[in-house]
Coordinates of C-alpha atoms in Angstrom, one line a residue:
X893 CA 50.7 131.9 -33.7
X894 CA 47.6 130.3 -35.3
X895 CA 44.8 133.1 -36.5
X896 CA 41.3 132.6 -34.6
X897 CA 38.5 134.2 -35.5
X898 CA 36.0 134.5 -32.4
X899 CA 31.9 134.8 -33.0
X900 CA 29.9 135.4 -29.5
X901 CA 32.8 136.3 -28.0
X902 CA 30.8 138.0 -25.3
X903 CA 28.5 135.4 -24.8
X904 CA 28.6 132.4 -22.2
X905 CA 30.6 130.4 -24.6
X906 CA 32.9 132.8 -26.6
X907 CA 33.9 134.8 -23.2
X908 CA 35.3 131.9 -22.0
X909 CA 37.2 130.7 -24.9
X910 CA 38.7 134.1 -24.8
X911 CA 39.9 134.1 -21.8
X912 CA 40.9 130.2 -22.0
X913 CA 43.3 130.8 -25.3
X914 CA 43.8 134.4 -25.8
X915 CA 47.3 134.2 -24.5
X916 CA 48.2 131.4 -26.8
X917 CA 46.6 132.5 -30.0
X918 CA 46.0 135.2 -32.4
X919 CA 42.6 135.7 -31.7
X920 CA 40.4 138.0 -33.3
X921 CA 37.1 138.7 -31.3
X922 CA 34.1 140.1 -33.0
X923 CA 30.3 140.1 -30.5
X924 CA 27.0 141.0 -32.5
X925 CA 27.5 144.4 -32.3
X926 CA 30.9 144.2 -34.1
X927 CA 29.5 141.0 -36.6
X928 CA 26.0 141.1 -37.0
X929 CA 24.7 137.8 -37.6
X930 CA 21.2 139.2 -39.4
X931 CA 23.4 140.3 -41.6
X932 CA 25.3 137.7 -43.3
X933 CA 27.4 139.3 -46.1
X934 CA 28.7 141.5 -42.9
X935 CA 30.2 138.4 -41.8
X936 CA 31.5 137.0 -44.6
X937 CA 33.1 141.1 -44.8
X938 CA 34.6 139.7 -41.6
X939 CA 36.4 136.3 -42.7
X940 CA 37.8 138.1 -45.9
X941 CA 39.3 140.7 -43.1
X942 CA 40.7 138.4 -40.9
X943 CA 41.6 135.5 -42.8
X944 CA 41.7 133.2 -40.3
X945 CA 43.2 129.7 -40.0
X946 CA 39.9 128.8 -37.9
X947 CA 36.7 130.0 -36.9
X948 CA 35.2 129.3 -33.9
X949 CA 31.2 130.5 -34.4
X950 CA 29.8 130.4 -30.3
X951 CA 27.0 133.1 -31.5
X952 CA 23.7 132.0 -32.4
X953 CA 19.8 133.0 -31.5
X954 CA 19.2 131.4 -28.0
X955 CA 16.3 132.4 -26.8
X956 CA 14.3 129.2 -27.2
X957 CA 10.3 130.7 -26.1
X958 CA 11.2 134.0 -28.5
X959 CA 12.5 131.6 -31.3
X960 CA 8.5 130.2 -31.5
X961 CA 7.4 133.9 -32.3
X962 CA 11.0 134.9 -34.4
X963 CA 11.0 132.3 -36.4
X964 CA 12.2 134.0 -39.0
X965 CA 15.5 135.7 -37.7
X966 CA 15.9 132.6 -35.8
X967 CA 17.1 131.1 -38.8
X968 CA 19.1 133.7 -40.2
X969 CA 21.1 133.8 -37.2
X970 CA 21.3 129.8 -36.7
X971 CA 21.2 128.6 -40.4
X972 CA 21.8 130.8 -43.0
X973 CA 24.4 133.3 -41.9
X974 CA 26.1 129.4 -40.7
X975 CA 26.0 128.2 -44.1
X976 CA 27.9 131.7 -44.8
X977 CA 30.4 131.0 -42.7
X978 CA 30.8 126.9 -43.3
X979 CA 30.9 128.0 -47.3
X980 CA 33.6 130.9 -46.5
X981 CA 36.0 127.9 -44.3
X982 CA 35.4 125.7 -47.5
X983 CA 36.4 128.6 -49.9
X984 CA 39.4 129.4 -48.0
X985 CA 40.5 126.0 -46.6
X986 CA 39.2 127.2 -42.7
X987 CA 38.7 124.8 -39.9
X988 CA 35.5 125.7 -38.4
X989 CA 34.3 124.7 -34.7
X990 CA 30.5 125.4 -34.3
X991 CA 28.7 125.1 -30.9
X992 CA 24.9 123.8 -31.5
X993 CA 22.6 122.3 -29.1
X994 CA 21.3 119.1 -27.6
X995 CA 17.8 120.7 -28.6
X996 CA 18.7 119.3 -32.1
X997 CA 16.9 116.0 -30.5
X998 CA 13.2 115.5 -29.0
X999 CA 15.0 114.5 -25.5
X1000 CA 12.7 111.3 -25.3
X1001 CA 15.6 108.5 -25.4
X1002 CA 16.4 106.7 -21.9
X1003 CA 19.8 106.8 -22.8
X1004 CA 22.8 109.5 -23.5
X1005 CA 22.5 110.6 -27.1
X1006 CA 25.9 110.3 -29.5
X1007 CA 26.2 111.8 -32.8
X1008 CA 25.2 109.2 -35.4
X1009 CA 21.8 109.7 -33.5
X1010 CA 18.8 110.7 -35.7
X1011 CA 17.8 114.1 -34.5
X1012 CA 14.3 115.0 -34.2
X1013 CA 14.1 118.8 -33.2
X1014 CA 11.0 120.0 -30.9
X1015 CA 10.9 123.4 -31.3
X1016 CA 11.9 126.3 -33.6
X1017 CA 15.3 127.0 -31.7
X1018 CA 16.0 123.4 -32.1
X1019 CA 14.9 123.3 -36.3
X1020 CA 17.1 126.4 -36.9
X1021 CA 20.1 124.9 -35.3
X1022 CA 19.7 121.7 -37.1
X1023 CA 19.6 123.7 -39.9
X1024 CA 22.8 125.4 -39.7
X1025 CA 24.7 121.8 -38.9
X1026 CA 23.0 120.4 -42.0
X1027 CA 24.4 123.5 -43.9
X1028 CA 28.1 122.9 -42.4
X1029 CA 27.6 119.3 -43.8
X1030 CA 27.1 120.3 -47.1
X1031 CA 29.2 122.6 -47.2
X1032 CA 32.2 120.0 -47.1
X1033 CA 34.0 122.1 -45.2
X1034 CA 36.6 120.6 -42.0
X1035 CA 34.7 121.0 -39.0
X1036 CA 33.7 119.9 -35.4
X1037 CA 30.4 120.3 -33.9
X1038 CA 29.6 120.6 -30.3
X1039 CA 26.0 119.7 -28.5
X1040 CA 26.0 121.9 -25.8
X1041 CA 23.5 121.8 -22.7
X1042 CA 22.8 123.5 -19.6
X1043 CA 25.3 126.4 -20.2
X1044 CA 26.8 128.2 -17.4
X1045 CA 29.6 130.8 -16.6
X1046 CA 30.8 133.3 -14.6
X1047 CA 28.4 135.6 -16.5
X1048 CA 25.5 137.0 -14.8
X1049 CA 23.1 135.8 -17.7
X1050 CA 23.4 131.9 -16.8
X1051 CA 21.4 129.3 -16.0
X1052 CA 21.9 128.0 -12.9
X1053 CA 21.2 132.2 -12.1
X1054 CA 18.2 132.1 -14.2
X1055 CA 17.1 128.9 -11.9
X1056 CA 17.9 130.3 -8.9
X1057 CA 15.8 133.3 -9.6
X1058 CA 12.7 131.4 -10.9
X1059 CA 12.8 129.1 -7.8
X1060 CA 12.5 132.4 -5.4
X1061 CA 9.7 133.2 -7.3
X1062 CA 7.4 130.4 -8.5
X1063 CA 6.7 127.2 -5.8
X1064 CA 7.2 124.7 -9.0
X1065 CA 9.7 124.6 -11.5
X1066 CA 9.6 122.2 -14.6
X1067 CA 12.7 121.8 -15.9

Protein backbone atom coordinates (compact mmCIF):
# COMPACT_ATOMS: atom_id res chain seq x y z
CA UNK A 1 0.00 0.00 0.00
CA UNK A 2 1.55 3.30 -1.19
CA UNK A 3 2.73 5.72 1.89
CA UNK A 4 0.75 9.21 1.82
CA UNK A 5 1.62 11.83 3.80
CA UNK A 6 -1.53 14.20 4.38
CA UNK A 7 -0.98 18.26 5.26
CA UNK A 8 -4.50 20.07 6.12
CA UNK A 9 -6.00 17.07 6.59
CA UNK A 10 -8.74 18.78 8.55
CA UNK A 11 -9.25 21.42 6.24
CA UNK A 12 -11.86 21.61 3.26
CA UNK A 13 -9.42 19.89 1.08
CA UNK A 14 -7.44 17.45 3.15
CA UNK A 15 -10.75 16.13 5.06
CA UNK A 16 -12.02 15.08 1.98
CA UNK A 17 -9.02 13.39 0.57
CA UNK A 18 -9.05 11.46 3.69
CA UNK A 19 -12.03 10.16 3.63
CA UNK A 20 -11.84 9.69 -0.36
CA UNK A 21 -8.58 7.33 -0.06
CA UNK A 22 -8.04 6.37 3.40
CA UNK A 23 -9.22 2.89 2.80
CA UNK A 24 -6.97 2.42 -0.08
CA UNK A 25 -3.73 3.94 1.14
CA UNK A 26 -1.30 4.24 3.85
CA UNK A 27 -2.06 7.48 4.85
CA UNK A 28 -0.51 9.46 7.32
CA UNK A 29 -2.57 12.56 8.47
CA UNK A 30 -0.90 15.48 10.26
CA UNK A 31 -3.53 19.20 10.71
CA UNK A 32 -1.51 22.42 11.98
CA UNK A 33 -1.69 21.44 15.31
CA UNK A 34 0.20 18.16 14.69
CA UNK A 35 2.59 19.94 11.67
CA UNK A 36 2.97 23.47 12.15
CA UNK A 37 3.52 25.18 9.10
CA UNK A 38 5.27 28.43 10.87
CA UNK A 39 7.52 26.20 11.60
CA UNK A 40 9.23 24.71 8.82
CA UNK A 41 12.02 22.46 10.16
CA UNK A 42 8.90 20.81 12.14
CA UNK A 43 7.77 19.66 8.93
CA UNK A 44 10.57 18.60 7.36
CA UNK A 45 10.85 16.52 11.20
CA UNK A 46 7.66 15.14 9.73
CA UNK A 47 8.81 13.85 6.07
CA UNK A 48 12.02 12.22 7.70
CA UNK A 49 9.31 10.43 10.07
CA UNK A 50 7.05 9.24 7.68
CA UNK A 51 8.98 8.71 4.64
CA UNK A 52 6.45 8.86 2.35
CA UNK A 53 6.10 7.87 -1.32
CA UNK A 54 3.98 11.19 -1.75
CA UNK A 55 2.91 14.15 -0.19
CA UNK A 56 -0.10 15.68 -0.63
CA UNK A 57 0.32 19.49 1.02
CA UNK A 58 -3.83 20.81 1.11
CA UNK A 59 -2.57 23.36 4.18
CA UNK A 60 -1.84 26.70 3.48
CA UNK A 61 -2.71 30.48 4.88
CA UNK A 62 -6.23 31.20 3.39
CA UNK A 63 -7.52 33.97 4.75
CA UNK A 64 -7.21 36.33 1.90
CA UNK A 65 -8.35 40.08 3.89
CA UNK A 66 -5.93 38.87 6.97
CA UNK A 67 -3.06 37.92 4.46
CA UNK A 68 -3.00 42.01 3.56
CA UNK A 69 -2.22 42.66 7.36
CA UNK A 70 0.00 39.00 7.91
CA UNK A 71 2.00 39.34 5.29
CA UNK A 72 4.63 38.04 6.75
CA UNK A 73 3.40 34.51 8.09
CA UNK A 74 1.45 34.45 4.98
CA UNK A 75 4.47 33.57 3.31
CA UNK A 76 5.99 31.24 5.67
CA UNK A 77 2.99 29.23 5.49
CA UNK A 78 2.45 29.52 1.52
CA UNK A 79 6.12 29.78 0.31
CA UNK A 80 8.81 28.96 2.46
CA UNK A 81 7.70 26.09 4.57
CA UNK A 82 6.51 24.80 0.48
CA UNK A 83 9.91 25.19 -0.68
CA UNK A 84 10.69 22.87 2.55
CA UNK A 85 8.59 20.43 1.52
CA UNK A 86 9.15 20.57 -2.52
CA UNK A 87 13.23 20.36 -1.54
CA UNK A 88 12.46 17.34 1.08
CA UNK A 89 10.30 15.25 -2.18
CA UNK A 90 13.46 16.19 -4.33
CA UNK A 91 15.87 14.91 -1.61
CA UNK A 92 14.09 11.83 -1.18
CA UNK A 93 12.70 11.06 -4.69
CA UNK A 94 8.74 12.11 -3.28
CA UNK A 95 5.96 12.93 -5.57
CA UNK A 96 4.39 15.93 -4.28
CA UNK A 97 0.65 17.18 -5.08
CA UNK A 98 0.19 20.85 -3.96
CA UNK A 99 -3.22 22.65 -4.01
CA UNK A 100 -2.72 26.58 -4.80
CA UNK A 101 -5.21 29.00 -6.00
CA UNK A 102 -6.75 30.65 -8.98
CA UNK A 103 -5.81 33.92 -6.98
CA UNK A 104 -2.32 33.26 -8.57
CA UNK A 105 -3.96 35.42 -11.56
CA UNK A 106 -5.57 39.08 -11.65
CA UNK A 107 -9.01 37.37 -12.81
CA UNK A 108 -9.31 40.05 -15.72
CA UNK A 109 -9.12 37.54 -18.81
CA UNK A 110 -12.61 36.88 -20.68
CA UNK A 111 -11.67 33.51 -21.00
CA UNK A 112 -10.94 30.23 -18.68
CA UNK A 113 -7.30 30.48 -17.62
CA UNK A 114 -4.83 27.18 -18.30
CA UNK A 115 -1.56 26.72 -16.88
CA UNK A 116 1.05 28.06 -19.40
CA UNK A 117 -0.94 31.39 -18.49
CA UNK A 118 1.24 34.30 -17.12
CA UNK A 119 0.01 34.87 -13.58
CA UNK A 120 -0.36 38.24 -12.27
CA UNK A 121 -1.34 37.90 -8.44
CA UNK A 122 -3.65 40.75 -6.93
CA UNK A 123 -3.17 40.51 -3.55
CA UNK A 124 -0.85 39.17 -0.78
CA UNK A 125 -2.70 35.69 -0.48
CA UNK A 126 -2.32 35.42 -4.18
CA UNK A 127 1.83 36.61 -4.17
CA UNK A 128 2.55 34.10 -1.35
CA UNK A 129 0.93 31.26 -3.18
CA UNK A 130 2.76 32.11 -6.35
CA UNK A 131 5.52 31.94 -4.32
CA UNK A 132 5.44 28.61 -3.07
CA UNK A 133 4.59 27.18 -6.86
CA UNK A 134 7.70 29.05 -8.03
CA UNK A 135 9.69 27.30 -5.17
CA UNK A 136 8.17 23.74 -6.20
CA UNK A 137 9.55 24.67 -9.71
CA UNK A 138 12.84 25.07 -8.64
CA UNK A 139 13.03 22.72 -6.63
CA UNK A 140 12.96 20.03 -9.59
CA UNK A 141 11.13 17.98 -7.73
CA UNK A 142 7.97 15.57 -9.55
CA UNK A 143 4.94 17.28 -8.88
CA UNK A 144 1.33 18.34 -9.79
CA UNK A 145 -0.28 21.56 -9.04
CA UNK A 146 -3.84 22.21 -8.61
CA UNK A 147 -5.79 25.92 -9.04
CA UNK A 148 -8.45 25.54 -6.80
CA UNK A 149 -11.57 28.05 -6.61
CA UNK A 150 -14.72 28.41 -4.74
CA UNK A 151 -13.98 25.59 -2.23
CA UNK A 152 -16.81 23.86 -0.60
CA UNK A 153 -17.49 20.71 1.69
CA UNK A 154 -19.40 19.19 4.00
CA UNK A 155 -17.57 21.31 6.54
CA UNK A 156 -19.26 23.97 8.34
CA UNK A 157 -16.49 26.58 7.36
CA UNK A 158 -17.35 26.74 3.52
CA UNK A 159 -18.27 29.05 1.17
CA UNK A 160 -21.32 28.64 -0.13
CA UNK A 161 -22.18 28.79 4.05
CA UNK A 162 -20.05 31.80 4.36
CA UNK A 163 -22.45 33.27 1.30
CA UNK A 164 -25.44 32.21 2.59
CA UNK A 165 -24.74 33.97 5.86
CA UNK A 166 -23.46 37.27 4.36
CA UNK A 167 -26.66 37.45 2.09
CA UNK A 168 -28.96 37.24 5.40
CA UNK A 169 -27.12 40.00 6.52
CA UNK A 170 -26.05 42.61 4.02
CA UNK A 171 -28.75 43.69 0.95
CA UNK A 172 -25.57 43.59 -1.56
CA UNK A 173 -22.97 41.16 -1.98
CA UNK A 174 -19.97 41.62 -4.40
CA UNK A 175 -18.60 38.58 -5.23
Amino acid sequence: MMKVLLFGSNGQVGSEIYKMFSSNYEIYPFTRNSANFKNPDQIKKCINKVQPELIINAAAYTNVNKAEQNKELAEIINCHTVAVIANECKKNNIILIHFSTDYVFDGISNKPYIETDKSNPLSIYGKSKRNGELKILESGCNFLIFRTSWIYSAQENNFIRKIIDLSLQEEKLCI
